[in-house]
mmCIF file of C-alpha atoms and ligand atoms in Angstrom:
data_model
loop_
_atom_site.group_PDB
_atom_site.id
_atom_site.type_symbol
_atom_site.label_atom_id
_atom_site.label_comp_id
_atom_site.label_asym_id
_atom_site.label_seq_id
_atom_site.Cartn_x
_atom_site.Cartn_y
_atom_site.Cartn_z
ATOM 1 C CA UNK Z 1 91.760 58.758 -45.197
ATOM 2 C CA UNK Z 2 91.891 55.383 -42.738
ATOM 3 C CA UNK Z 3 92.922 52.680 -42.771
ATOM 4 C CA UNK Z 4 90.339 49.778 -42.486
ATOM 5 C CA UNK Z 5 91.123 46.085 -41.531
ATOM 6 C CA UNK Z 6 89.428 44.437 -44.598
ATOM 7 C CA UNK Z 7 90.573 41.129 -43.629
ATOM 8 C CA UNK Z 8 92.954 38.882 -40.928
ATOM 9 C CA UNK Z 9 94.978 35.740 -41.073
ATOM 10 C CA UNK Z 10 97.413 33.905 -38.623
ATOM 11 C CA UNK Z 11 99.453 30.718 -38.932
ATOM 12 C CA UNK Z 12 100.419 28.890 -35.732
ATOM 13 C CA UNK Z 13 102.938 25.718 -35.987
ATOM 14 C CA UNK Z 14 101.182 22.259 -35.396
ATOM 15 C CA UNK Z 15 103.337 21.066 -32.970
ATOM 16 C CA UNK Z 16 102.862 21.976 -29.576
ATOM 17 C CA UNK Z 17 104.487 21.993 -26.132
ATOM 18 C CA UNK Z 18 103.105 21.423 -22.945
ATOM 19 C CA UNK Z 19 103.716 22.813 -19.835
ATOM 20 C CA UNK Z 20 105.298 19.476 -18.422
ATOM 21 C CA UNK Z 21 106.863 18.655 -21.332
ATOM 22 C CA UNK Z 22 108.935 22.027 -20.352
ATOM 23 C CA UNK Z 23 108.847 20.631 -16.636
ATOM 24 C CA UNK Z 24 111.244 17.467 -18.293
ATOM 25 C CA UNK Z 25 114.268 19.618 -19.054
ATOM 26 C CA UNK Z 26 114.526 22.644 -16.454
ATOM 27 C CA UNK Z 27 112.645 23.026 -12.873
ATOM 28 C CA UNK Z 28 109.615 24.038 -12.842
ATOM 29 C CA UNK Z 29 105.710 22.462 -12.918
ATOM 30 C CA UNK Z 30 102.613 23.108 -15.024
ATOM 31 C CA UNK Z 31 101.456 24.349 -11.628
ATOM 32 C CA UNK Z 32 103.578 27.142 -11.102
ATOM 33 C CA UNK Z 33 103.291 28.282 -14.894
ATOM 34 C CA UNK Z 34 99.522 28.361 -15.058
ATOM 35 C CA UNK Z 35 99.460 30.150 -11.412
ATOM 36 C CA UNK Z 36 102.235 32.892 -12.736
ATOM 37 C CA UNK Z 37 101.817 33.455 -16.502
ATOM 38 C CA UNK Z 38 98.586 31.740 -17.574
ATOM 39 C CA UNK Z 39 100.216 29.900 -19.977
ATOM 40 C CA UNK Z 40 99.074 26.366 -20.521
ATOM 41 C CA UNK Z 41 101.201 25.376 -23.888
ATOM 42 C CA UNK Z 42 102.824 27.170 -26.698
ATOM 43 C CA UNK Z 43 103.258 25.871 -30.241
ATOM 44 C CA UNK Z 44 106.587 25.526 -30.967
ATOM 45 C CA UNK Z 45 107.909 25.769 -35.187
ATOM 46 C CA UNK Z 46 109.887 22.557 -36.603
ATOM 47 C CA UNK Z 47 110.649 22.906 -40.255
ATOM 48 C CA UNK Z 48 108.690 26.391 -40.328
ATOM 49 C CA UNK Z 49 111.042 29.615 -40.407
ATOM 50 C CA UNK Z 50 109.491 33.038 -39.349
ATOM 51 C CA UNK Z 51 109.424 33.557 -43.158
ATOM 52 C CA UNK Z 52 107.261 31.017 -44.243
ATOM 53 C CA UNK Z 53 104.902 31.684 -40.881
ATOM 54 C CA UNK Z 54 104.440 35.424 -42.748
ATOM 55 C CA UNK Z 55 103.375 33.891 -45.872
ATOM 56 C CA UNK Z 56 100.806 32.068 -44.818
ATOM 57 C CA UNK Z 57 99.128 34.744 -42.144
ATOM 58 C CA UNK Z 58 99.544 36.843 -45.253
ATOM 59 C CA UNK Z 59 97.763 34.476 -47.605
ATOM 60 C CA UNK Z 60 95.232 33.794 -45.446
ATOM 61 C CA UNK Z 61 94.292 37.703 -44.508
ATOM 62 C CA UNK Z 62 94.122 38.360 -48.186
ATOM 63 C CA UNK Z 63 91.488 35.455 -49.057
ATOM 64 C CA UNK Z 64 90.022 36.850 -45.965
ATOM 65 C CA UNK Z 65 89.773 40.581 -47.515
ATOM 66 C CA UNK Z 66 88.875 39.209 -50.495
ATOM 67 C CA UNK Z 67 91.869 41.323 -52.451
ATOM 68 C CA UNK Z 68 94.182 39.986 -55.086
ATOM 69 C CA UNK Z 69 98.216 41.013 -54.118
ATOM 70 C CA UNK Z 70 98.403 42.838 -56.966
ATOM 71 C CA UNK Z 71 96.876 45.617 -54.922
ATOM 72 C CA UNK Z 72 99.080 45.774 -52.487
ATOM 73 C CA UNK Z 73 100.647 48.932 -51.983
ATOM 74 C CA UNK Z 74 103.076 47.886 -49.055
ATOM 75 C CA UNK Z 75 103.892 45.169 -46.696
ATOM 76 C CA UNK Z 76 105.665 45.905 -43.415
ATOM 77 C CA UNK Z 77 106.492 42.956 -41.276
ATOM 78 C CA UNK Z 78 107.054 43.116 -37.270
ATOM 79 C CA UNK Z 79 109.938 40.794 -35.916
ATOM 80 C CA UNK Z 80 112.576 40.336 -33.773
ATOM 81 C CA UNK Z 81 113.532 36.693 -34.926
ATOM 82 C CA UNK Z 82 114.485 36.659 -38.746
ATOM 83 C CA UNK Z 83 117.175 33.536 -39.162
ATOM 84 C CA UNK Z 84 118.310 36.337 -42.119
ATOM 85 C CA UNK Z 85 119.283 39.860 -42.222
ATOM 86 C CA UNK Z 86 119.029 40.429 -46.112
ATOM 87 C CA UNK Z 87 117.194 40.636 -47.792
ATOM 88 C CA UNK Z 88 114.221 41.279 -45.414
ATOM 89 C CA UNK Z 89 111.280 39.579 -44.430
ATOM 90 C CA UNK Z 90 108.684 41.383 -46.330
ATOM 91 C CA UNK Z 91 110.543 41.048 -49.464
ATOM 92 C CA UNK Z 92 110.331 37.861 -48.960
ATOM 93 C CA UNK Z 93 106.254 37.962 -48.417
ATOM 94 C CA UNK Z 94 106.221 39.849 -51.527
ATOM 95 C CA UNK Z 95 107.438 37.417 -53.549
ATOM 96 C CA UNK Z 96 105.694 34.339 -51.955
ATOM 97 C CA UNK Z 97 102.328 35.941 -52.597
ATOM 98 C CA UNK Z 98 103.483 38.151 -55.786
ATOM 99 C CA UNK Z 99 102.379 41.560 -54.378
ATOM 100 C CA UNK Z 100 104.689 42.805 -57.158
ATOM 101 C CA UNK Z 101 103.659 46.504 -56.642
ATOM 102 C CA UNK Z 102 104.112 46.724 -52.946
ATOM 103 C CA UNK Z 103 107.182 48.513 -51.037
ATOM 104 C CA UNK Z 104 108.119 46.185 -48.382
ATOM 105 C CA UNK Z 105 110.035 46.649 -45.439
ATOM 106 C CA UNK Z 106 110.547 45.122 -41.563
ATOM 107 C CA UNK Z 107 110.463 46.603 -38.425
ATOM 108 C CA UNK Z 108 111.446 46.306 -34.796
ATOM 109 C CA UNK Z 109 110.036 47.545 -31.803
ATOM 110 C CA UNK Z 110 110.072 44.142 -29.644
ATOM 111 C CA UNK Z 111 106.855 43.065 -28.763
ATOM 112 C CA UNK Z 112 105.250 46.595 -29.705
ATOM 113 C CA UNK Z 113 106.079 45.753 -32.928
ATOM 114 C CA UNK Z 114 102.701 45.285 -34.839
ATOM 115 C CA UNK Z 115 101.243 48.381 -32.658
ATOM 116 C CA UNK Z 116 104.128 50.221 -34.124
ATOM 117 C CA UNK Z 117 103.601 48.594 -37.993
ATOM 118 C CA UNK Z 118 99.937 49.164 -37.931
ATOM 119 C CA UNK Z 119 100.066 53.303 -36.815
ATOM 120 C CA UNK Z 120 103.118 53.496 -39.117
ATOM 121 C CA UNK Z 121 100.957 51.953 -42.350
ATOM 122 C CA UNK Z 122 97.681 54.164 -40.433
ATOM 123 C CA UNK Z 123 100.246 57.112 -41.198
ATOM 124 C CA UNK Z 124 100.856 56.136 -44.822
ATOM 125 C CA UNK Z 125 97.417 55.838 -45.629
ATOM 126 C CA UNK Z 126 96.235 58.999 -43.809
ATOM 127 C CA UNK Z 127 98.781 61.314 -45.629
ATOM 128 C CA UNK Z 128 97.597 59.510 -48.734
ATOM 129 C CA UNK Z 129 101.143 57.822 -49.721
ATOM 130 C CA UNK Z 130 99.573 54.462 -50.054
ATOM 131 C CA UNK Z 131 95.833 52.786 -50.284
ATOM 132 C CA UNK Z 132 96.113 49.308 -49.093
ATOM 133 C CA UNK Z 133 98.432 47.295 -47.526
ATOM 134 C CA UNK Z 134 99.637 44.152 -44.818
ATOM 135 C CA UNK Z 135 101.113 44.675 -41.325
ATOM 136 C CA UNK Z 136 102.295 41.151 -40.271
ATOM 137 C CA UNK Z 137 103.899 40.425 -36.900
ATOM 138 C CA UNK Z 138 105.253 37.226 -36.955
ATOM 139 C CA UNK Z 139 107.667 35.181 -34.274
ATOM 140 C CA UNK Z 140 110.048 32.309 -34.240
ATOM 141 C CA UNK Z 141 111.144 33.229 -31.040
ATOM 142 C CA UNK Z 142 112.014 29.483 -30.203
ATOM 143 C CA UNK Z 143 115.510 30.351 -31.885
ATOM 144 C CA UNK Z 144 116.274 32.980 -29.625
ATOM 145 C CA UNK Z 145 115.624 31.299 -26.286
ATOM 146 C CA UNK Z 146 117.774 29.907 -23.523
ATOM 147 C CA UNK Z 147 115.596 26.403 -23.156
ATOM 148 C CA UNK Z 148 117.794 26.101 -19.633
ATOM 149 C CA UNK Z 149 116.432 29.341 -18.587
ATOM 150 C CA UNK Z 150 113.336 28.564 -16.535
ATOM 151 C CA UNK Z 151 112.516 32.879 -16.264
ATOM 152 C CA UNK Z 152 111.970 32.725 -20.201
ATOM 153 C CA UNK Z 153 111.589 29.664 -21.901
ATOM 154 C CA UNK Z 154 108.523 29.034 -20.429
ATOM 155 C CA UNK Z 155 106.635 32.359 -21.463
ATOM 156 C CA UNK Z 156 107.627 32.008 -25.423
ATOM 157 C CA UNK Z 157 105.706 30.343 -28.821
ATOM 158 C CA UNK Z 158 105.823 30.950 -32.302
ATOM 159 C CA UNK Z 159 103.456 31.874 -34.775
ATOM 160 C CA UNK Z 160 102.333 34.879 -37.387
ATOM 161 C CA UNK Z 161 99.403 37.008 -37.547
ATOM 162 C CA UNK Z 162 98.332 39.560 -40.321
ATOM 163 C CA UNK Z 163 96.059 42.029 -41.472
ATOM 164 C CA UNK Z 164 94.843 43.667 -44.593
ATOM 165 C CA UNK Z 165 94.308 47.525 -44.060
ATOM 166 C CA UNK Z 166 92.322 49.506 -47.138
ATOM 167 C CA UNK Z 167 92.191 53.528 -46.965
ATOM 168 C CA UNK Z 168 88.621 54.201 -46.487
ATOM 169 C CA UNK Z 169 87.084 57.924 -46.326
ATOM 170 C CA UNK Z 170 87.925 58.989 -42.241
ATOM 171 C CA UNK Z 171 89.658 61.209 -40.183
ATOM 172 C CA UNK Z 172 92.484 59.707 -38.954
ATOM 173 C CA UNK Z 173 92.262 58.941 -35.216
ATOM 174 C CA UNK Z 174 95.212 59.692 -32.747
ATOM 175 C CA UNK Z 175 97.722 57.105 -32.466
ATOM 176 C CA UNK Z 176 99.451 56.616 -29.248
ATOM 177 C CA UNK Z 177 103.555 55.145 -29.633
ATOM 178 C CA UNK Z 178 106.281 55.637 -26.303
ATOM 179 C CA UNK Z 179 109.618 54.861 -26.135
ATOM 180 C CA UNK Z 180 112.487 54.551 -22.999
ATOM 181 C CA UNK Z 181 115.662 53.630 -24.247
ATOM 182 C CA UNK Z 182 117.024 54.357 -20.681
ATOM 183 C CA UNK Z 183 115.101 51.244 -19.565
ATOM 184 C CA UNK Z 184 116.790 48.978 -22.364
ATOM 185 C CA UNK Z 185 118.371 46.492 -20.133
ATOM 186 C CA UNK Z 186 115.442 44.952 -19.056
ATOM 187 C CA UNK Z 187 114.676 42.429 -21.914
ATOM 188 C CA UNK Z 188 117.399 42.197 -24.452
ATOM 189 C CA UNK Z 189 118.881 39.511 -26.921
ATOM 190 C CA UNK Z 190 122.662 40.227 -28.250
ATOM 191 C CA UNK Z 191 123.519 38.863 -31.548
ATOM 192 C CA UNK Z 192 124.416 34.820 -31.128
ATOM 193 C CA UNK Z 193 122.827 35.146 -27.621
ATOM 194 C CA UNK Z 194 118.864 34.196 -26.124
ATOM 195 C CA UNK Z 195 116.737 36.626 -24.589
ATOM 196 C CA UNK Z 196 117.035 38.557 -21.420
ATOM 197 C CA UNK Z 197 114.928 39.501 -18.860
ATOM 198 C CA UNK Z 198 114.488 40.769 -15.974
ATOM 199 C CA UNK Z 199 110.686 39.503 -15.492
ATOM 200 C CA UNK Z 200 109.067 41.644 -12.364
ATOM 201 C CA UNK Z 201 111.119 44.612 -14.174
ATOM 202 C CA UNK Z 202 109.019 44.349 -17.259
ATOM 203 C CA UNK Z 203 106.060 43.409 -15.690
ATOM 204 C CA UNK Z 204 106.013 46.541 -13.045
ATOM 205 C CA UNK Z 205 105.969 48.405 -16.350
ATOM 206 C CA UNK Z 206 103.712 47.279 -18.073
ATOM 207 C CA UNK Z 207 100.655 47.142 -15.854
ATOM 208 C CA UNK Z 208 101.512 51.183 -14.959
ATOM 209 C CA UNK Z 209 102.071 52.283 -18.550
ATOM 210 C CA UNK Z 210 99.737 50.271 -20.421
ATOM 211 C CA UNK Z 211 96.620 51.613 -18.595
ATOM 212 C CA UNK Z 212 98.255 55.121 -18.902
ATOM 213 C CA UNK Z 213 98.502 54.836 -22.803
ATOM 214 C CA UNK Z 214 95.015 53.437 -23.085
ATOM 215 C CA UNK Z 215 93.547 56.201 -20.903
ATOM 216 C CA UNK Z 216 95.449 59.026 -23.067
ATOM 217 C CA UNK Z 217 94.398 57.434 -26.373
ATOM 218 C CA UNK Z 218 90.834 57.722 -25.112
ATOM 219 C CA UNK Z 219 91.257 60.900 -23.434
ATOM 220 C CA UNK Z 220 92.700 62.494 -27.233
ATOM 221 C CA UNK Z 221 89.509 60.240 -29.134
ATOM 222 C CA UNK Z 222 87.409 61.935 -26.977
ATOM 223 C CA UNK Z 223 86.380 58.571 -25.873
ATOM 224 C CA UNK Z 224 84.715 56.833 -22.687
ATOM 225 C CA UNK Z 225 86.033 53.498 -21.975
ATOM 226 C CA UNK Z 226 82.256 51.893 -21.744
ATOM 227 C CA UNK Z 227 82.184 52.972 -25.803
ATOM 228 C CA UNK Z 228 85.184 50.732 -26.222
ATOM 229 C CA UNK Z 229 84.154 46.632 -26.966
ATOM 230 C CA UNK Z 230 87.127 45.234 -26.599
ATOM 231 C CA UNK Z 231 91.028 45.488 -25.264
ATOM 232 C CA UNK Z 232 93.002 43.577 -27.313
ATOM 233 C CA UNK Z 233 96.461 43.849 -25.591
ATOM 234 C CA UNK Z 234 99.777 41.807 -26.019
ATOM 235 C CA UNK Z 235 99.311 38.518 -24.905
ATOM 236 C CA UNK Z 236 102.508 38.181 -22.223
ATOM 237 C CA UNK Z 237 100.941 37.082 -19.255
ATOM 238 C CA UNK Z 238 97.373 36.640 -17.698
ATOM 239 C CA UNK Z 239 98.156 38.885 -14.439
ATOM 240 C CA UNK Z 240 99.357 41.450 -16.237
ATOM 241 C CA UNK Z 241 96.042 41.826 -18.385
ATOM 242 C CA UNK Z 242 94.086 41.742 -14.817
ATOM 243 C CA UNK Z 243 96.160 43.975 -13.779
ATOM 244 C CA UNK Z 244 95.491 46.355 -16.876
ATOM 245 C CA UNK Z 245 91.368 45.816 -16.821
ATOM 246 C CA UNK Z 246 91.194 46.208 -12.537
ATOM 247 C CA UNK Z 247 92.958 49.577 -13.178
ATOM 248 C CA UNK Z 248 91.001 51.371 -15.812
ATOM 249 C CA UNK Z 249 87.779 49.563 -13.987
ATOM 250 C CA UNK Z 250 86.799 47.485 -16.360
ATOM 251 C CA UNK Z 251 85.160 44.356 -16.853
ATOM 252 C CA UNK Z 252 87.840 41.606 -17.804
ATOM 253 C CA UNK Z 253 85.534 39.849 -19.947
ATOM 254 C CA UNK Z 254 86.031 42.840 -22.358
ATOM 255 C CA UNK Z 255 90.016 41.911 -22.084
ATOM 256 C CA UNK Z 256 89.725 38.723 -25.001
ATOM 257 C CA UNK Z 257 92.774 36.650 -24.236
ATOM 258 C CA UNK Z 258 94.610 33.458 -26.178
ATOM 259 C CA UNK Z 259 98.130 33.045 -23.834
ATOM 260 C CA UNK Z 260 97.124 30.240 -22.303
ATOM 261 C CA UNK Z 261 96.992 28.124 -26.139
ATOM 262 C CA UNK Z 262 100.536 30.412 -27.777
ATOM 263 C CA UNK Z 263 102.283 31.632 -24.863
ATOM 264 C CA UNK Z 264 103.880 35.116 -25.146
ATOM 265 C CA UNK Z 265 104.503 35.405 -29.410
ATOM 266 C CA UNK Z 266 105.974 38.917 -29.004
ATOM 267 C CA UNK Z 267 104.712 41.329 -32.025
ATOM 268 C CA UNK Z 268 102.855 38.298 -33.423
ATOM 269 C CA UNK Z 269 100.083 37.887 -30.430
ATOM 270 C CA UNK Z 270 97.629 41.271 -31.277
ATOM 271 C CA UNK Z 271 97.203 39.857 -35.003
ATOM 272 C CA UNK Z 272 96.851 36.340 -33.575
ATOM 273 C CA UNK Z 273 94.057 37.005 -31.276
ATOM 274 C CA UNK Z 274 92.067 39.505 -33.941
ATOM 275 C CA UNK Z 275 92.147 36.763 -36.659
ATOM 276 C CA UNK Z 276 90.670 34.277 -34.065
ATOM 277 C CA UNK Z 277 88.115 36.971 -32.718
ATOM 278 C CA UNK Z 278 87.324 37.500 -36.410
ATOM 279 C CA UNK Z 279 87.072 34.115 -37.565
ATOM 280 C CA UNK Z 280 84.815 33.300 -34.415
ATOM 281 C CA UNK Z 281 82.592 35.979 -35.236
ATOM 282 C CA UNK Z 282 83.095 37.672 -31.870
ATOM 283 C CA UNK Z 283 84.405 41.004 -33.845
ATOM 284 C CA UNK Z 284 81.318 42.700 -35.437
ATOM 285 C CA UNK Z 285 81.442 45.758 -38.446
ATOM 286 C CA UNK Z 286 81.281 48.533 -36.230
ATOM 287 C CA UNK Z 287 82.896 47.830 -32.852
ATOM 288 C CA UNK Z 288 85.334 49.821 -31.213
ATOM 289 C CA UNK Z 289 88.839 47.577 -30.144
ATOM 290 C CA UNK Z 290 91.662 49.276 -28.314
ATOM 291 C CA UNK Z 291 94.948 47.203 -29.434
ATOM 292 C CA UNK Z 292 97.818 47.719 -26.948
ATOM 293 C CA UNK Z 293 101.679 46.209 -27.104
ATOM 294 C CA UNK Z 294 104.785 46.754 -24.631
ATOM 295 C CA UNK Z 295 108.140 45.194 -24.517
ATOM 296 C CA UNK Z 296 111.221 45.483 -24.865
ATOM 297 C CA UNK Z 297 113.139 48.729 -25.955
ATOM 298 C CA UNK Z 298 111.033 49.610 -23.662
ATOM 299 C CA UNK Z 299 108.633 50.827 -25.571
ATOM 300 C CA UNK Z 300 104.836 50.637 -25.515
ATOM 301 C CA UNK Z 301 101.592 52.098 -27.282
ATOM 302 C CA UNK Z 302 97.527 52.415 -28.131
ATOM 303 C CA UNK Z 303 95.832 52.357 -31.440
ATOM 304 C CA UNK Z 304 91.923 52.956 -31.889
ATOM 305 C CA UNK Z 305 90.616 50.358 -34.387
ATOM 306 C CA UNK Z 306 86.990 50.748 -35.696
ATOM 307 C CA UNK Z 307 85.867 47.458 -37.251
HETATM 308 O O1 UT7 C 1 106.589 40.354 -24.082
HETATM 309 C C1 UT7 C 1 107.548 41.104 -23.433
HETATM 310 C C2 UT7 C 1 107.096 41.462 -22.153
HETATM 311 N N1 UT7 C 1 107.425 40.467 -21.145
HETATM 312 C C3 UT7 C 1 106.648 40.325 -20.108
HETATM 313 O O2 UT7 C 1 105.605 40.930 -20.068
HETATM 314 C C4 UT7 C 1 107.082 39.472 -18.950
HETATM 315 C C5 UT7 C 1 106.710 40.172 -17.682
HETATM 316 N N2 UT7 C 1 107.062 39.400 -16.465
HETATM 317 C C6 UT7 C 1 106.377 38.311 -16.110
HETATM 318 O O3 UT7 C 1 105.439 37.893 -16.761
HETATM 319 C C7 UT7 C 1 106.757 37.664 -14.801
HETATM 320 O O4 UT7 C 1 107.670 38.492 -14.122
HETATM 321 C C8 UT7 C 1 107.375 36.237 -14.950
HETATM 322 C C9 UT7 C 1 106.267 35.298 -15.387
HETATM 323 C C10 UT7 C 1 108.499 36.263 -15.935
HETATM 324 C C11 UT7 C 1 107.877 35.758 -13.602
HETATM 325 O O5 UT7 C 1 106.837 35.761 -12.644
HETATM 326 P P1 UT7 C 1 107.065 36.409 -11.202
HETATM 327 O O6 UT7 C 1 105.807 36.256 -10.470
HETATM 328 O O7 UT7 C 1 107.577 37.816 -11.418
HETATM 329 O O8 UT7 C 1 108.146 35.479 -10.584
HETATM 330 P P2 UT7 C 1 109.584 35.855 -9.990
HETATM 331 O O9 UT7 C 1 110.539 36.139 -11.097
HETATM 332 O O10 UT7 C 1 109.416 36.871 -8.919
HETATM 333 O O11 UT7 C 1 109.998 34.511 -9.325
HETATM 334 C C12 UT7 C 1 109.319 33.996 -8.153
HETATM 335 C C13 UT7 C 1 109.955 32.686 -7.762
HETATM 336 C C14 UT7 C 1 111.474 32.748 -7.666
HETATM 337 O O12 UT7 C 1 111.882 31.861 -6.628
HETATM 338 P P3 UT7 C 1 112.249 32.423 -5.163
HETATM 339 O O13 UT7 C 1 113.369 33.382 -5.384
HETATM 340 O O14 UT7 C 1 110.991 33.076 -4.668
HETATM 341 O O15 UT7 C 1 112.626 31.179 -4.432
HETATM 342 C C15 UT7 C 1 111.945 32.203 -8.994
HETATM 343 O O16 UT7 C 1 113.235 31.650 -8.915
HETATM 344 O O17 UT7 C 1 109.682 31.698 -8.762
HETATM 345 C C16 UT7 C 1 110.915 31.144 -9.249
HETATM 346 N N3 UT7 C 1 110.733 30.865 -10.668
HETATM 347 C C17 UT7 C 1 110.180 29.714 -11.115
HETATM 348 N N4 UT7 C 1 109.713 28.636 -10.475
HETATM 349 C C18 UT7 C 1 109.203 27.631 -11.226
HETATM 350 C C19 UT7 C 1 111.022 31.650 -11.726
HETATM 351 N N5 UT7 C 1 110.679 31.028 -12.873
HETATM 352 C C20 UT7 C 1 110.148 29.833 -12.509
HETATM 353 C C21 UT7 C 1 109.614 28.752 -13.235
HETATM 354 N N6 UT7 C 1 109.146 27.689 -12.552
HETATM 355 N N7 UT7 C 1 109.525 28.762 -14.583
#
């Protein structure tokens, strides 16, 4: 069995930041954000907690798969920025939307974190443990930044994204997840502290292993990357998805990016920009997509998704 996204959702706050509103309260200039990241505003939560930012992706992916929570075998959620430790997050979707059969639990793997959810429900499905269920990654990393820090407060938004996988008859394709713990202290956030990071550090990584991941995740689909329609990868930073499509050789147009309206939403921006590929009809039945995270940990991976 696979798993098959039957339907996507997302909920990004209203409110919204600008790059020169940033510009009013530490050094820097729309210029110099655009030039570096890509990023042209982020949409920052008020009364919204991550919580409530799950709920709603979730709501909306389930109208969107057209399946009542009552058949929902399990919900994982992906975050880093839960304002509460117990009881978790997906317990907490659970009982918003009444999914009262589902096993829910969270998970952390930074901003690899819905690459990580999604093979890890892909893993229940395939061995046949559960049918259907909701990966959500959602963000309220505003909490956890240093708004004097000019290196990352200008790179972060909020917002949740969410999709509805049903086991479908399929061979399970193979799933691509790495981890370097020795490489930890390049982004980290300590209990009652922001977020850390040391910028060209993470970047340097990412544009080597993210191309390296997507070319072994091809190489074990037995897969050509012209039979591939789209690279959905971790929305951090525009260069770094350049720097991703000029080194496998392909055409950025094939690279779908949303940065420059969320900023960097950490395991939140793959479900993000699916739901608005979906809703804009730009995702057909039948297309190939390549979905890619890497952050902290460090940690980084590939998944295969066949629409
Ligand atoms: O989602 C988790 C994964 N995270 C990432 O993928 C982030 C990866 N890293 C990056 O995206 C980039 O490294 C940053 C966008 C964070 C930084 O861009 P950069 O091109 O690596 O800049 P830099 O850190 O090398 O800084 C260049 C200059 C420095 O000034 P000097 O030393 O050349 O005088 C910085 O102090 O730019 C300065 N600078 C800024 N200037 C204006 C750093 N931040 C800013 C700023 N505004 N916000």
């Amino acid at each position: 069995m696979i798993g098959k996204i039957y339907g996507t959702g997302s909920y990004v706050p209203p409110n919204v930041m600008e790059n020169d509103d940033l510009a009013n309260f530490v050094e820097t200039s729309d210029e110099w954000i655009k030039e570096r990241t890509g990023i042209m505003r982020r949409h920052i939560a008020q009364e919204e907690d991550m919580v409530y930012m799950a709920v709603k992706s979730a709501e909306r992916a389930l109208k969107n798969a057209n399946i009542i929570a009552e058949e929902i075998d399990f919900i994982i959620v992906s975050t880093i920025s839960s304002s509460v430790v117990l009881p978790c997050a997906a317990c907490e979707v659970q009982k918003e939307i009444g999914a009262v059969n589902a096993t829910c639990f969270d998970l952390n793997a930074a901003c690899s974190g819905f690459l990580f959810a999604y093979n890890t429900a892909q893993a229940y499905i395939a061995s046949g443990i559960y049918k259907t269920g909701i990966v959500i990654g959602a963000e309220k990393l505003s909490n956890l930044i240093d708004w004097k820090d000019r290196g990352t407060c200008i790179l972060f938004g909020d917002g949740a994204g969410a999709v509805v996988l049903k086991a479908v008859e399929g061979k399970q394709f193979p799933l691509i997840t790495h981890s370097e713990g020795e490489k930890g202290k390049a982004l980290t956030c300590w209990q009652n502290d922001f977020i850390h990071m040391d910028g060209q550090e993470v970047f340097k990584f990412a544009i080597k292993q993210v191309p390296k991941c997507i070319c072994e995740l091809l190489e074990q689909n037995h897969l050509q990357k012209e039979e591939i329609d789209y690279f959905v990868l971790h929305q951090a930073n525009r260069r770094i998805v350049e720097a991703v499509a000029k080194r496998l050789q392909v055409e950025i147009e094939k690279f779908p990016m949303n940065l420059q309206e969320y900023g960097n939403t950490s395991s939140a921006s793959i479900p993000i920009l699916l739901d608005e590929m979906n809703h804009k009809g730009i995702i057909k039945r039948g297309m190939r997509i390549i979905i890619s995270g890497f952050g902290a940990g460090l940690s980084w991976g590939a998944s295969l998704v066949e629409w």
